[in-house]
Structure formats: structure tokens, C-alpha cells
Amino acid sequence: MTAAVGERTVRYLLGELPEAERDVLEEEYFTSETAFDELKAAEEDLIDAYCRGTLAPHRRGAFEARYLETESGRQRLQFARTLAAVAARRPARTAWSGWGAWAAVLAMMALGAGLFASRAQLLRERSAALADQQERLRAEAAREQRLAELAAERDGLRVEVGRLERALATAGLARVASLVLGAGLQRDAAAAPRLVLEPDTEIARLTLRLKTAPHSSYDVIVQSVDGVPLWRRHDVRTQVTGGPALVVFVPAAALRDQHAVVVVRGRDQPPAEAHAEFSFEVRRRAP
Amino acid sequence: MTEVVVAGRVGTRRRHNLSPESFEALLRVLDPDRDRSGQRYEAIRARLQRFFLWRGSPTPEDLADETFDRVCRKIEGGEVIRPAEAERYFLGVARNVLRESWDRVRRHTASHERIARSQAAAKPAADEDDRALLGLRRCLQTLPPETRELVLLYYDADTGEQIEQRRRLAERLGIGVNALRIRLHRLRARLEDCVRAHLGEMT
């Protein structure tokens, strides 16, 4: 674009061109694609110059009268400002290689369809994002539902296990040996209560009486005096009849003919601590 | 508002009192081939909108619609428009429409009201700027990386550097500076459309 042509288009865009010249220019851009493109490009340069503050002062008034007056003009100014801001904030000024340049040329040629499709692309992206969100919410809801089901199932199973163990112990289906261990019992060997297991005893029922029961549930570990675990049960709830107590049913096969220790640990206690400890002696009778 | 499908594209006309038949007649004048007539319709429409905008009309789209209405009515009334002269014909009608619109403006709008309105609207609200920024970033992401970089390089640079920067870009692309300018203008126009669509979507 020559300086004279540039001046003519700027004057047209600002409404400063005499009528005769204006009519000629309008005919040009109505009948020539190139002239129309040229004028639009010149307008963008003008808008950019205004946004960058490089438009000659005597033209700023005319520009504002024309572009700030209409919604469309204001939108175009806003776009120019935004584009300049984004270009200036670009993180890195990468070297633009010759291959990159050719890639850009090819991309520009292919761009028509791409940019015309940009609105559709936006809608697709938005739709995909909403679908993702919906899927996440659905998965969360399903997970919560599953957790609630599992908790209900666990509670039901716990009740059922307790019921079955009690039924088993009282129905004579298995031979059960019972022992009640009270809080404050001596732990020395001589004073330790004795659990006698007959050859056909299958289950040892241990009732562990606690002084206090501040925890919601307990782990109960039966171990040898030197700390080797023999049996354990998690998440045992207290029974309150006659004071807080824990009742566990230990398979007789897990118990050896020796002294044993029962460690009771609150669910939220660290592993090194115990809420209570009990000792007892196991004595197996010969068949 | 009437929606008219033109050669597979959707053109939106405001406040039209036209029958589909008269619009079809207009398209036939522009080109017997439906696709080409649709493209020509869009090209004339783009020129009319810019014409009214560049001549200072506050409602360029409405006046472009009005111009189409008038031309269609003339065709309905039996006026013969030579296809080769269609653009000039539209330009002539558009000038009349513009003149009449200025008369209406003079009669109904006090200039001080317009000035107050323009001053109030001169600075877009901050959230509008944010939305435009977000929209532009999203639209830029739809471009291939090299093209995006080209756009940002072209529009970045201080005034002092800008001429040299653009000259270097044109050189690397193997095209003239003005050809680069026109290509970038086309890219920019489409980006602008994309941002406008994005803003419309957000509102």
C-alpha cells in the first residue's frame, strides 16, 4: 500500500474524504475483493494505532466520533486492545524457523474451514466439559451410594456374626470353653486365670471386662508372652451389660498350651499403645 | 427475526417483511447457481455493513437489512437488475437508505444524547474485558501453533519495531509485506468472529 493510498483510506474511514473521492472508493470496494480486503486491513491498522496511542492527535477526535458511537465499533476496539494485550503477554518469543514459516503458510491456507468451525468447536468443547462434569458427579454419587451400601452391609454382617457366634456357643453345635478376664487381674503366672481346652473344644469364648471404654471399637490381639500374635480380631464393639466388656470367640486351634496375653487397643490408638492387657493360661487336656 | 438458509449457510435477517419468494428472486438475480448466489449475497451483505459503519451509522446491520428489503421489493415490483451490476445497484440503494436514516436521526435524536451515550459506553466494563480476553485465548487455541505464533508476532512489537518485525515475517514467508497484511487481516477477522461468538455464548 502506498502512502497516498493509505492516506486516502484513512481519510475515508474517518469521514474526511471529499464526496467525489469517497464515491469512487466505495465503488472500488463494492466491486473488488482486493480493494475491500485492503480497506478492512487499513481499518485494522487505524484501530491498532488508536489503541497503541500512535494515532495523530488531530485524528483521534474523528476516530472516537466514528468508533465509540456504535456498538460494533466499540466491540472492534475492544478486540484490538485484547489482541494487543495477549500478543504482548506472550510467554516466550520463540525463534520462527523457515519450516515453521512454511507450516504457518499452509495452516493459513487451511484455516478458512478451521476458523469458520470455531464456534462449533467451542460448543463441542463446552458440551464435552459438561459431559465430563456430569460423569464425575455421577461417579461421585455412585461412590457415595456404594460406600453407604458397604457400611450398611458391614453393620449387618457384624450383627449377624455376633448373633451366629452366640447361637453357636449356646446351641451345642460346637464345644466352647469360656473364660472371663476382669480388669485389674494379676498378670503373674501363678495368679493368671486358666482356660481349659478339652480335646473336642473348638472355640474359646473370652469376655474381657474393661474399666472404661472410651473408644468406639477395639482391636483384640491374643499373643504369646513373648509377643508372637496368635489371633486377632478388628473392630470389636463393647457390650455394656454389667459394665463395659468385649466378647471374642477364639478358635481353640489358635491357642497353644502356654501363657497368653490379650492386648486390647482402641481403634484410634497408635500401635505402640494399649487400652488394656489381660493374661491367662491355656491348658489343653490330653485326649 | 427471520432465518434464511442461503446456499447451505444461514443468513439472519432482521425486521424483514419479505416473502421467501422475493428473497429467492433476489438470489436468482445474483447467480442462477444456488451456492454461488449464496456466496455473493454474503459478500454484498459484508460490504453493506461496512459501508454503513464507515459512513458513521450507529445501526449498520439494520440499514443493511433495510437495503436488502428495498432491493427485493424493487425486484418484486418488476425492476430488472443486471447481474453484473448488482453490487453497484446495492451501493446506490444503500446511499439512499443512509441519507434517509440521517434525516430520521436528525428528527428524533438530539445530538447531546448521542454524545452522552457514546461517552458512557466508551470504556467497556472490566468483566467484559476479561470475557473478551478469555474468548480470544480460546479462539487462538483453535489455530495451529505456528499460525498462532504468527498472529502474536505480527500484532506484538512496539511501534518502532513493528515495521521491521513485519518485514522480517513477510521475508520468511516469501511473500510481500502487503500480502502478509491482507492475510493477517483475514485471520484477524475470523478470530474476531470467533471471539464475538464466544462472547455471545457466554452472555
Short mmCIF file of N, CA and C in Angstrom, two decimals, chain A residues 1 12-13 15 22-24 26-27 29-34 36-45 47-48 52 54 66-76 78-90 92-98 100-105 107-108 111-112 115-116 118-119 121-123 125-126, chain B residues 9 43-44 46-48 50-51 53-60 87-88 90-91 95 114 117-118 121-122 124 128-129 132-133 136-140 142-144 146-147 149-159 161-162 166 169 172-173 178 181-192 194-199 201-202:
data_model
loop_
_atom_site.label_atom_id
_atom_site.label_comp_id
_atom_site.label_asym_id
_atom_site.label_seq_id
_atom_site.Cartn_x
_atom_site.Cartn_y
_atom_site.Cartn_z
N MET A 1 0.84 -1.19 0.00
CA MET A 1 0.00 0.00 0.00
C MET A 1 0.88 1.25 0.00
N TYR A 12 -11.01 8.33 4.37
CA TYR A 12 -12.35 7.77 4.14
C TYR A 12 -12.92 7.21 5.45
N LEU A 13 -12.09 6.43 6.11
CA LEU A 13 -12.56 5.77 7.33
C LEU A 13 -12.94 6.77 8.42
N GLY A 15 -14.15 9.72 7.71
CA GLY A 15 -15.19 10.62 7.18
C GLY A 15 -14.64 11.95 6.68
N ARG A 22 -14.81 9.88 -2.28
CA ARG A 22 -15.47 8.86 -1.45
C ARG A 22 -16.29 7.92 -2.32
N ASP A 23 -17.03 8.49 -3.28
CA ASP A 23 -17.88 7.65 -4.14
C ASP A 23 -17.03 6.69 -4.97
N VAL A 24 -15.90 7.19 -5.43
CA VAL A 24 -15.01 6.33 -6.23
C VAL A 24 -14.51 5.16 -5.38
N GLU A 26 -15.81 3.90 -2.76
CA GLU A 26 -16.89 2.96 -2.42
C GLU A 26 -17.20 2.03 -3.60
N GLU A 27 -17.18 2.58 -4.78
CA GLU A 27 -17.39 1.71 -5.95
C GLU A 27 -16.29 0.67 -6.04
N TYR A 29 -14.50 -0.71 -3.62
CA TYR A 29 -14.55 -1.83 -2.69
C TYR A 29 -15.85 -2.63 -2.80
N PHE A 30 -16.87 -2.06 -3.44
CA PHE A 30 -18.08 -2.85 -3.69
C PHE A 30 -17.86 -3.83 -4.84
N THR A 31 -16.93 -3.50 -5.73
CA THR A 31 -16.77 -4.35 -6.92
C THR A 31 -15.46 -5.14 -6.92
N SER A 32 -14.59 -4.88 -5.97
CA SER A 32 -13.30 -5.60 -5.96
C SER A 32 -13.03 -6.20 -4.58
N GLU A 33 -12.80 -7.49 -4.59
CA GLU A 33 -12.50 -8.19 -3.35
C GLU A 33 -11.19 -7.65 -2.74
N THR A 34 -10.23 -7.43 -3.60
CA THR A 34 -8.92 -6.95 -3.13
C THR A 34 -9.05 -5.58 -2.47
N PHE A 36 -11.66 -4.31 -1.13
CA PHE A 36 -12.41 -4.45 0.13
C PHE A 36 -11.49 -4.95 1.24
N ASP A 37 -10.68 -5.99 0.92
CA ASP A 37 -9.72 -6.51 1.89
C ASP A 37 -8.73 -5.43 2.31
N GLU A 38 -8.28 -4.67 1.33
CA GLU A 38 -7.30 -3.62 1.60
C GLU A 38 -7.86 -2.59 2.57
N LEU A 39 -9.10 -2.22 2.34
CA LEU A 39 -9.73 -1.22 3.19
C LEU A 39 -9.93 -1.75 4.62
N LYS A 40 -10.34 -3.00 4.70
CA LYS A 40 -10.54 -3.59 6.04
C LYS A 40 -9.21 -3.70 6.78
N ALA A 41 -8.15 -4.06 6.05
CA ALA A 41 -6.83 -4.15 6.69
C ALA A 41 -6.38 -2.76 7.15
N ALA A 42 -6.66 -1.76 6.31
CA ALA A 42 -6.29 -0.39 6.69
C ALA A 42 -7.06 0.05 7.94
N GLU A 43 -8.30 -0.39 8.03
CA GLU A 43 -9.10 -0.04 9.20
C GLU A 43 -8.51 -0.67 10.46
N GLU A 44 -8.06 -1.91 10.31
CA GLU A 44 -7.45 -2.56 11.47
C GLU A 44 -6.19 -1.82 11.91
N ASP A 45 -5.40 -1.39 10.93
CA ASP A 45 -4.20 -0.63 11.28
C ASP A 45 -4.58 0.65 12.03
N ILE A 47 -7.32 1.19 13.82
CA ILE A 47 -7.79 0.84 15.17
C ILE A 47 -6.60 0.52 16.08
N ASP A 48 -5.64 -0.24 15.53
CA ASP A 48 -4.45 -0.58 16.32
C ASP A 48 -3.68 0.68 16.71
N ARG A 52 -2.84 1.83 20.47
CA ARG A 52 -1.46 1.97 20.92
C ARG A 52 -1.12 3.42 21.23
N THR A 54 -0.83 5.79 19.01
CA THR A 54 0.06 6.38 17.99
C THR A 54 -0.71 7.11 16.90
N ARG A 66 -16.44 8.26 15.38
CA ARG A 66 -16.91 7.21 14.48
C ARG A 66 -16.99 5.85 15.18
N TYR A 67 -15.98 5.52 15.98
CA TYR A 67 -15.90 4.15 16.52
C TYR A 67 -16.48 3.98 17.92
N LEU A 68 -16.51 5.06 18.69
CA LEU A 68 -17.10 4.90 20.02
C LEU A 68 -18.60 5.11 19.98
N GLU A 69 -19.08 5.53 18.85
CA GLU A 69 -20.51 5.84 18.72
C GLU A 69 -21.35 4.57 18.56
N THR A 70 -20.75 3.54 17.98
CA THR A 70 -21.55 2.34 17.69
C THR A 70 -21.07 1.14 18.49
N GLU A 71 -22.01 0.26 18.74
CA GLU A 71 -21.71 -0.96 19.47
C GLU A 71 -20.65 -1.77 18.71
N SER A 72 -20.87 -1.83 17.41
CA SER A 72 -19.94 -2.59 16.58
C SER A 72 -18.52 -2.00 16.64
N GLY A 73 -18.42 -0.68 16.60
CA GLY A 73 -17.12 -0.02 16.68
C GLY A 73 -16.46 -0.27 18.01
N ARG A 74 -17.25 -0.20 19.08
CA ARG A 74 -16.69 -0.44 20.41
C ARG A 74 -16.19 -1.87 20.55
N GLN A 75 -16.94 -2.79 19.98
CA GLN A 75 -16.50 -4.19 20.04
C GLN A 75 -15.17 -4.38 19.31
N ARG A 76 -15.02 -3.69 18.20
CA ARG A 76 -13.79 -3.85 17.41
C ARG A 76 -12.61 -3.25 18.16
N GLN A 78 -12.40 -3.07 21.40
CA GLN A 78 -12.12 -3.99 22.50
C GLN A 78 -11.30 -5.19 22.00
N PHE A 79 -11.68 -5.68 20.84
CA PHE A 79 -10.95 -6.82 20.29
C PHE A 79 -9.48 -6.44 20.03
N ALA A 80 -9.27 -5.26 19.46
CA ALA A 80 -7.90 -4.83 19.15
C ALA A 80 -7.08 -4.70 20.42
N ARG A 81 -7.68 -4.14 21.45
CA ARG A 81 -6.96 -3.99 22.73
C ARG A 81 -6.61 -5.36 23.29
N THR A 82 -7.58 -6.27 23.21
CA THR A 82 -7.35 -7.60 23.78
C THR A 82 -6.26 -8.33 23.01
N LEU A 83 -6.31 -8.21 21.70
CA LEU A 83 -5.30 -8.89 20.87
C LEU A 83 -3.91 -8.33 21.18
N ALA A 84 -3.81 -7.02 21.31
CA ALA A 84 -2.51 -6.42 21.63
C ALA A 84 -2.02 -6.89 22.99
N ALA A 85 -2.96 -6.98 23.94
CA ALA A 85 -2.57 -7.41 25.30
C ALA A 85 -2.09 -8.85 25.28
N VAL A 86 -2.80 -9.71 24.57
CA VAL A 86 -2.41 -11.13 24.53
C VAL A 86 -1.07 -11.28 23.82
N ALA A 87 -0.88 -10.56 22.72
CA ALA A 87 0.39 -10.65 21.99
C ALA A 87 1.55 -10.17 22.86
N ALA A 88 1.32 -9.11 23.64
CA ALA A 88 2.38 -8.57 24.47
C ALA A 88 2.71 -9.49 25.64
N ARG A 89 1.70 -10.26 26.10
CA ARG A 89 1.92 -11.13 27.26
C ARG A 89 2.40 -12.52 26.87
N ARG A 90 2.68 -12.69 25.58
CA ARG A 90 3.12 -14.00 25.11
C ARG A 90 4.34 -14.43 25.91
N ALA A 92 6.98 -16.62 25.61
CA ALA A 92 8.33 -16.72 25.06
C ALA A 92 8.32 -16.28 23.61
N ARG A 93 9.32 -15.55 23.22
CA ARG A 93 9.44 -15.16 21.81
C ARG A 93 10.27 -16.21 21.12
N THR A 94 9.60 -17.21 20.62
CA THR A 94 10.33 -18.33 20.04
C THR A 94 10.90 -17.94 18.69
N ALA A 95 12.00 -18.60 18.36
CA ALA A 95 12.58 -18.37 17.03
C ALA A 95 11.62 -18.95 16.00
N TRP A 96 11.41 -18.21 14.96
CA TRP A 96 10.43 -18.65 13.96
C TRP A 96 11.19 -19.19 12.78
N SER A 97 11.31 -20.50 12.71
CA SER A 97 12.17 -21.10 11.69
C SER A 97 11.53 -21.02 10.31
N GLY A 98 12.35 -21.25 9.30
CA GLY A 98 11.83 -21.27 7.94
C GLY A 98 10.76 -22.34 7.77
N GLY A 100 8.90 -23.48 10.13
CA GLY A 100 7.72 -23.00 10.87
C GLY A 100 6.94 -22.03 10.01
N ALA A 101 7.66 -21.19 9.29
CA ALA A 101 7.00 -20.21 8.42
C ALA A 101 6.18 -20.91 7.35
N TRP A 102 6.79 -21.94 6.75
CA TRP A 102 6.02 -22.65 5.73
C TRP A 102 4.82 -23.37 6.32
N ALA A 103 5.03 -23.90 7.53
CA ALA A 103 3.90 -24.56 8.20
C ALA A 103 2.77 -23.56 8.42
N ALA A 104 3.16 -22.34 8.77
CA ALA A 104 2.13 -21.32 9.01
C ALA A 104 1.41 -20.95 7.73
N VAL A 105 2.18 -20.89 6.63
CA VAL A 105 1.54 -20.57 5.35
C VAL A 105 0.51 -21.63 5.01
N ALA A 107 -0.92 -23.65 7.07
CA ALA A 107 -2.01 -23.59 8.04
C ALA A 107 -2.97 -22.46 7.71
N MET A 108 -2.41 -21.33 7.25
CA MET A 108 -3.29 -20.20 6.89
C MET A 108 -4.19 -20.57 5.74
N LEU A 111 -6.92 -22.62 6.93
CA LEU A 111 -7.60 -22.09 8.10
C LEU A 111 -9.06 -21.72 7.90
N GLY A 112 -9.43 -21.43 6.67
CA GLY A 112 -10.80 -21.00 6.42
C GLY A 112 -11.81 -21.88 7.11
N LEU A 115 -11.46 -21.92 11.11
CA LEU A 115 -11.99 -20.83 11.92
C LEU A 115 -13.49 -20.67 11.78
N PHE A 116 -14.00 -21.01 10.60
CA PHE A 116 -15.45 -20.97 10.48
C PHE A 116 -16.07 -21.98 11.44
N SER A 118 -14.93 -22.63 14.33
CA SER A 118 -14.50 -22.40 15.71
C SER A 118 -15.67 -22.32 16.69
N ARG A 119 -16.78 -21.75 16.21
CA ARG A 119 -17.92 -21.67 17.12
C ARG A 119 -18.44 -23.06 17.44
N GLN A 121 -16.68 -25.63 17.39
CA GLN A 121 -15.67 -26.24 18.25
C GLN A 121 -15.88 -25.82 19.70
N LEU A 122 -16.17 -24.51 19.89
CA LEU A 122 -16.43 -24.01 21.24
C LEU A 122 -17.59 -24.75 21.88
N LEU A 123 -18.64 -24.89 21.07
CA LEU A 123 -19.83 -25.56 21.60
C LEU A 123 -19.52 -27.01 21.93
N GLU A 125 -16.58 -28.20 22.75
CA GLU A 125 -15.74 -28.24 23.96
C GLU A 125 -16.59 -28.06 25.21
N ARG A 126 -17.52 -27.10 25.11
CA ARG A 126 -18.35 -26.83 26.27
C ARG A 126 -19.22 -28.03 26.59
N ARG B 9 -25.69 -21.99 3.99
CA ARG B 9 -25.28 -21.16 5.12
C ARG B 9 -26.53 -20.52 5.68
N ALA B 43 -21.24 -11.74 0.45
CA ALA B 43 -20.22 -10.72 0.13
C ALA B 43 -20.86 -9.33 0.08
N ILE B 44 -22.02 -9.23 -0.52
CA ILE B 44 -22.70 -7.92 -0.59
C ILE B 44 -23.11 -7.47 0.81
N ALA B 46 -21.68 -8.20 3.63
CA ALA B 46 -20.48 -7.74 4.37
C ALA B 46 -20.12 -6.31 3.95
N ARG B 47 -20.20 -6.04 2.65
CA ARG B 47 -19.86 -4.69 2.17
C ARG B 47 -20.86 -3.65 2.67
N LEU B 48 -22.13 -4.02 2.64
CA LEU B 48 -23.15 -3.07 3.11
C LEU B 48 -22.94 -2.73 4.58
N ARG B 50 -20.18 -2.81 6.30
CA ARG B 50 -19.01 -1.94 6.45
C ARG B 50 -19.30 -0.54 5.90
N PHE B 51 -20.01 -0.51 4.80
CA PHE B 51 -20.34 0.80 4.21
C PHE B 51 -21.06 1.67 5.24
N LEU B 53 -21.18 1.28 8.47
CA LEU B 53 -20.30 1.53 9.61
C LEU B 53 -19.30 2.64 9.28
N TRP B 54 -18.68 2.53 8.13
CA TRP B 54 -17.66 3.51 7.76
C TRP B 54 -18.27 4.89 7.47
N ARG B 55 -19.52 4.90 7.14
CA ARG B 55 -20.16 6.19 6.93
C ARG B 55 -20.77 6.74 8.22
N GLY B 56 -20.49 6.05 9.33
CA GLY B 56 -20.86 6.60 10.63
C GLY B 56 -22.25 6.25 11.14
N SER B 57 -22.88 5.25 10.55
CA SER B 57 -24.21 4.89 11.04
C SER B 57 -24.11 4.11 12.35
N PRO B 58 -24.96 4.44 13.32
CA PRO B 58 -24.92 3.67 14.56
C PRO B 58 -25.58 2.29 14.44
N THR B 59 -26.30 2.08 13.35
CA THR B 59 -27.01 0.79 13.21
C THR B 59 -26.72 0.16 11.84
N PRO B 60 -25.48 -0.18 11.59
CA PRO B 60 -25.12 -0.66 10.25
C PRO B 60 -25.85 -1.94 9.84
N GLU B 87 -23.72 -5.28 -7.46
CA GLU B 87 -23.04 -4.59 -6.34
C GLU B 87 -23.23 -3.08 -6.44
N ARG B 88 -23.07 -2.55 -7.65
CA ARG B 88 -23.25 -1.09 -7.82
C ARG B 88 -24.69 -0.70 -7.49
N PHE B 90 -26.75 -2.20 -5.42
CA PHE B 90 -26.91 -2.21 -3.96
C PHE B 90 -26.28 -0.96 -3.34
N LEU B 91 -25.13 -0.57 -3.86
CA LEU B 91 -24.46 0.62 -3.33
C LEU B 91 -25.34 1.86 -3.50
N ARG B 95 -26.90 4.10 -0.41
CA ARG B 95 -26.68 5.54 -0.20
C ARG B 95 -28.00 6.24 0.11
N ARG B 114 -26.66 11.51 22.10
CA ARG B 114 -25.76 10.54 21.48
C ARG B 114 -24.36 10.65 22.07
N ARG B 117 -24.28 9.11 25.39
CA ARG B 117 -24.33 7.65 25.26
C ARG B 117 -22.95 7.10 24.86
N SER B 118 -22.34 7.79 23.92
CA SER B 118 -21.05 7.29 23.44
C SER B 118 -20.00 7.40 24.52
N ALA B 121 -20.45 4.69 27.00
CA ALA B 121 -20.13 3.35 26.50
C ALA B 121 -18.67 3.23 26.05
N ALA B 122 -17.92 4.32 26.18
CA ALA B 122 -16.58 4.31 25.61
C ALA B 122 -15.66 3.29 26.26
N PRO B 124 -15.28 -0.17 28.07
CA PRO B 124 -16.00 -1.38 28.41
C PRO B 124 -15.77 -1.77 29.87
N GLU B 128 -16.23 -7.34 31.09
CA GLU B 128 -16.35 -7.52 29.64
C GLU B 128 -14.96 -7.72 29.03
N ASP B 129 -13.98 -6.96 29.54
CA ASP B 129 -12.61 -7.13 29.08
C ASP B 129 -12.11 -8.53 29.38
N ALA B 132 -13.61 -10.95 27.05
CA ALA B 132 -13.01 -10.85 25.71
C ALA B 132 -11.63 -11.51 25.69
N LEU B 133 -10.89 -11.31 26.77
CA LEU B 133 -9.56 -11.91 26.87
C LEU B 133 -9.66 -13.44 26.86
N LEU B 136 -10.66 -14.61 23.42
CA LEU B 136 -9.57 -14.56 22.43
C LEU B 136 -8.58 -15.70 22.67
N ARG B 137 -8.27 -15.96 23.93
CA ARG B 137 -7.33 -17.05 24.22
C ARG B 137 -7.88 -18.38 23.72
N ARG B 138 -9.15 -18.57 23.94
CA ARG B 138 -9.74 -19.84 23.49
C ARG B 138 -9.74 -19.91 21.96
N CYS B 139 -10.03 -18.79 21.32
CA CYS B 139 -10.07 -18.80 19.86
C CYS B 139 -8.66 -19.00 19.30
N LEU B 140 -7.66 -18.40 19.95
CA LEU B 140 -6.29 -18.59 19.49
C LEU B 140 -5.88 -20.06 19.60
N THR B 142 -7.58 -22.50 18.93
CA THR B 142 -8.11 -23.31 17.82
C THR B 142 -7.19 -23.22 16.60
N LEU B 143 -6.22 -22.30 16.63
CA LEU B 143 -5.30 -22.16 15.49
C LEU B 143 -4.15 -23.15 15.61
N PRO B 144 -3.62 -23.58 14.48
CA PRO B 144 -2.40 -24.39 14.55
C PRO B 144 -1.30 -23.56 15.24
N GLU B 146 1.83 -22.81 14.79
CA GLU B 146 2.65 -21.88 14.01
C GLU B 146 1.84 -20.65 13.58
N THR B 147 0.59 -20.87 13.26
CA THR B 147 -0.26 -19.75 12.85
C THR B 147 -0.53 -18.84 14.05
N GLU B 149 1.41 -18.40 16.55
CA GLU B 149 2.65 -17.67 16.80
C GLU B 149 2.79 -16.51 15.81
N LEU B 150 2.41 -16.79 14.57
CA LEU B 150 2.49 -15.75 13.55
C LEU B 150 1.59 -14.57 13.91
N VAL B 151 0.36 -14.87 14.34
CA VAL B 151 -0.58 -13.79 14.72
C VAL B 151 0.00 -12.98 15.87
N LEU B 152 0.51 -13.68 16.86
CA LEU B 152 1.01 -12.97 18.04
C LEU B 152 2.26 -12.15 17.71
N LEU B 153 3.11 -12.70 16.85
CA LEU B 153 4.30 -11.94 16.45
C LEU B 153 3.90 -10.71 15.64
N TYR B 154 2.92 -10.90 14.77
CA TYR B 154 2.52 -9.79 13.90
C TYR B 154 1.94 -8.64 14.73
N TYR B 155 1.15 -8.98 15.74
CA TYR B 155 0.49 -7.91 16.50
C TYR B 155 1.27 -7.47 17.73
N ASP B 156 2.37 -8.21 18.02
CA ASP B 156 3.22 -7.77 19.12
C ASP B 156 4.28 -6.84 18.51
N ALA B 157 4.95 -6.17 19.31
CA ALA B 157 6.05 -5.28 18.91
C ALA B 157 5.65 -3.84 19.11
N ASP B 158 6.63 -3.09 19.58
CA ASP B 158 6.41 -1.65 19.76
C ASP B 158 6.34 -1.03 18.37
N THR B 159 5.82 0.15 18.34
CA THR B 159 5.64 0.80 17.06
C THR B 159 6.95 0.90 16.29
N GLU B 161 9.48 -1.05 16.34
CA GLU B 161 9.95 -2.33 15.83
C GLU B 161 8.99 -2.94 14.82
N GLN B 162 7.74 -2.48 14.88
CA GLN B 162 6.69 -3.20 14.18
C GLN B 162 6.94 -3.35 12.68
N ARG B 166 7.47 -6.97 10.88
CA ARG B 166 6.55 -7.47 9.85
C ARG B 166 7.31 -7.73 8.54
N LEU B 169 8.95 -11.05 8.93
CA LEU B 169 7.96 -12.15 8.84
C LEU B 169 7.61 -12.41 7.38
N ARG B 172 10.39 -14.17 5.58
CA ARG B 172 10.48 -15.60 5.90
C ARG B 172 9.37 -16.40 5.23
N LEU B 173 8.21 -15.76 5.08
CA LEU B 173 7.11 -16.46 4.40
C LEU B 173 7.26 -16.42 2.89
N ASN B 178 2.56 -6.38 2.05
CA ASN B 178 1.13 -6.11 1.94
C ASN B 178 0.31 -7.40 1.84
N ARG B 181 -0.04 -8.59 5.22
CA ARG B 181 -1.01 -7.74 5.93
C ARG B 181 -2.44 -8.20 5.62
N ILE B 182 -2.70 -8.48 4.34
CA ILE B 182 -4.05 -8.90 3.96
C ILE B 182 -4.37 -10.28 4.55
N ARG B 183 -3.36 -11.15 4.53
CA ARG B 183 -3.61 -12.48 5.10
C ARG B 183 -3.90 -12.40 6.59
N LEU B 184 -3.11 -11.57 7.25
CA LEU B 184 -3.32 -11.42 8.69
C LEU B 184 -4.67 -10.76 8.96
N HIS B 185 -5.05 -9.87 8.06
CA HIS B 185 -6.37 -9.24 8.23
C HIS B 185 -7.46 -10.30 8.18
N ARG B 186 -7.33 -11.27 7.26
CA ARG B 186 -8.35 -12.33 7.15
C ARG B 186 -8.36 -13.20 8.40
N LEU B 187 -7.15 -13.50 8.87
CA LEU B 187 -7.07 -14.29 10.09
C LEU B 187 -7.73 -13.54 11.25
N ARG B 188 -7.40 -12.27 11.31
CA ARG B 188 -7.91 -11.46 12.41
C ARG B 188 -9.43 -11.35 12.36
N ALA B 189 -9.96 -11.17 11.14
CA ALA B 189 -11.41 -11.04 11.00
C ALA B 189 -12.10 -12.31 11.50
N ARG B 190 -11.50 -13.44 11.21
CA ARG B 190 -12.12 -14.69 11.65
C ARG B 190 -11.96 -14.89 13.15
N LEU B 191 -10.80 -14.46 13.66
CA LEU B 191 -10.63 -14.52 15.11
C LEU B 191 -11.67 -13.64 15.80
N GLU B 192 -11.90 -12.49 15.19
CA GLU B 192 -12.86 -11.54 15.75
C GLU B 192 -14.27 -12.16 15.77
N CYS B 194 -14.87 -15.30 15.86
CA CYS B 194 -14.84 -16.37 16.86
C CYS B 194 -15.04 -15.79 18.25
N VAL B 195 -14.35 -14.67 18.55
CA VAL B 195 -14.48 -14.05 19.88
C VAL B 195 -15.91 -13.55 20.08
N ARG B 196 -16.49 -12.96 19.04
CA ARG B 196 -17.85 -12.46 19.15
C ARG B 196 -18.81 -13.62 19.45
N ALA B 197 -18.59 -14.72 18.77
CA ALA B 197 -19.44 -15.89 19.01
C ALA B 197 -19.25 -16.38 20.44
N HIS B 198 -18.01 -16.33 20.89
CA HIS B 198 -17.69 -16.77 22.25
C HIS B 198 -18.38 -15.87 23.27
N LEU B 199 -18.30 -14.55 23.03
CA LEU B 199 -18.93 -13.60 23.96
C LEU B 199 -20.43 -13.80 23.96
N GLU B 201 -21.99 -16.48 23.39
CA GLU B 201 -22.25 -17.73 24.08
C GLU B 201 -22.21 -17.53 25.58
N MET B 202 -21.23 -16.72 26.03
CA MET B 202 -21.09 -16.51 27.47
C MET B 202 -22.21 -15.66 28.04
#
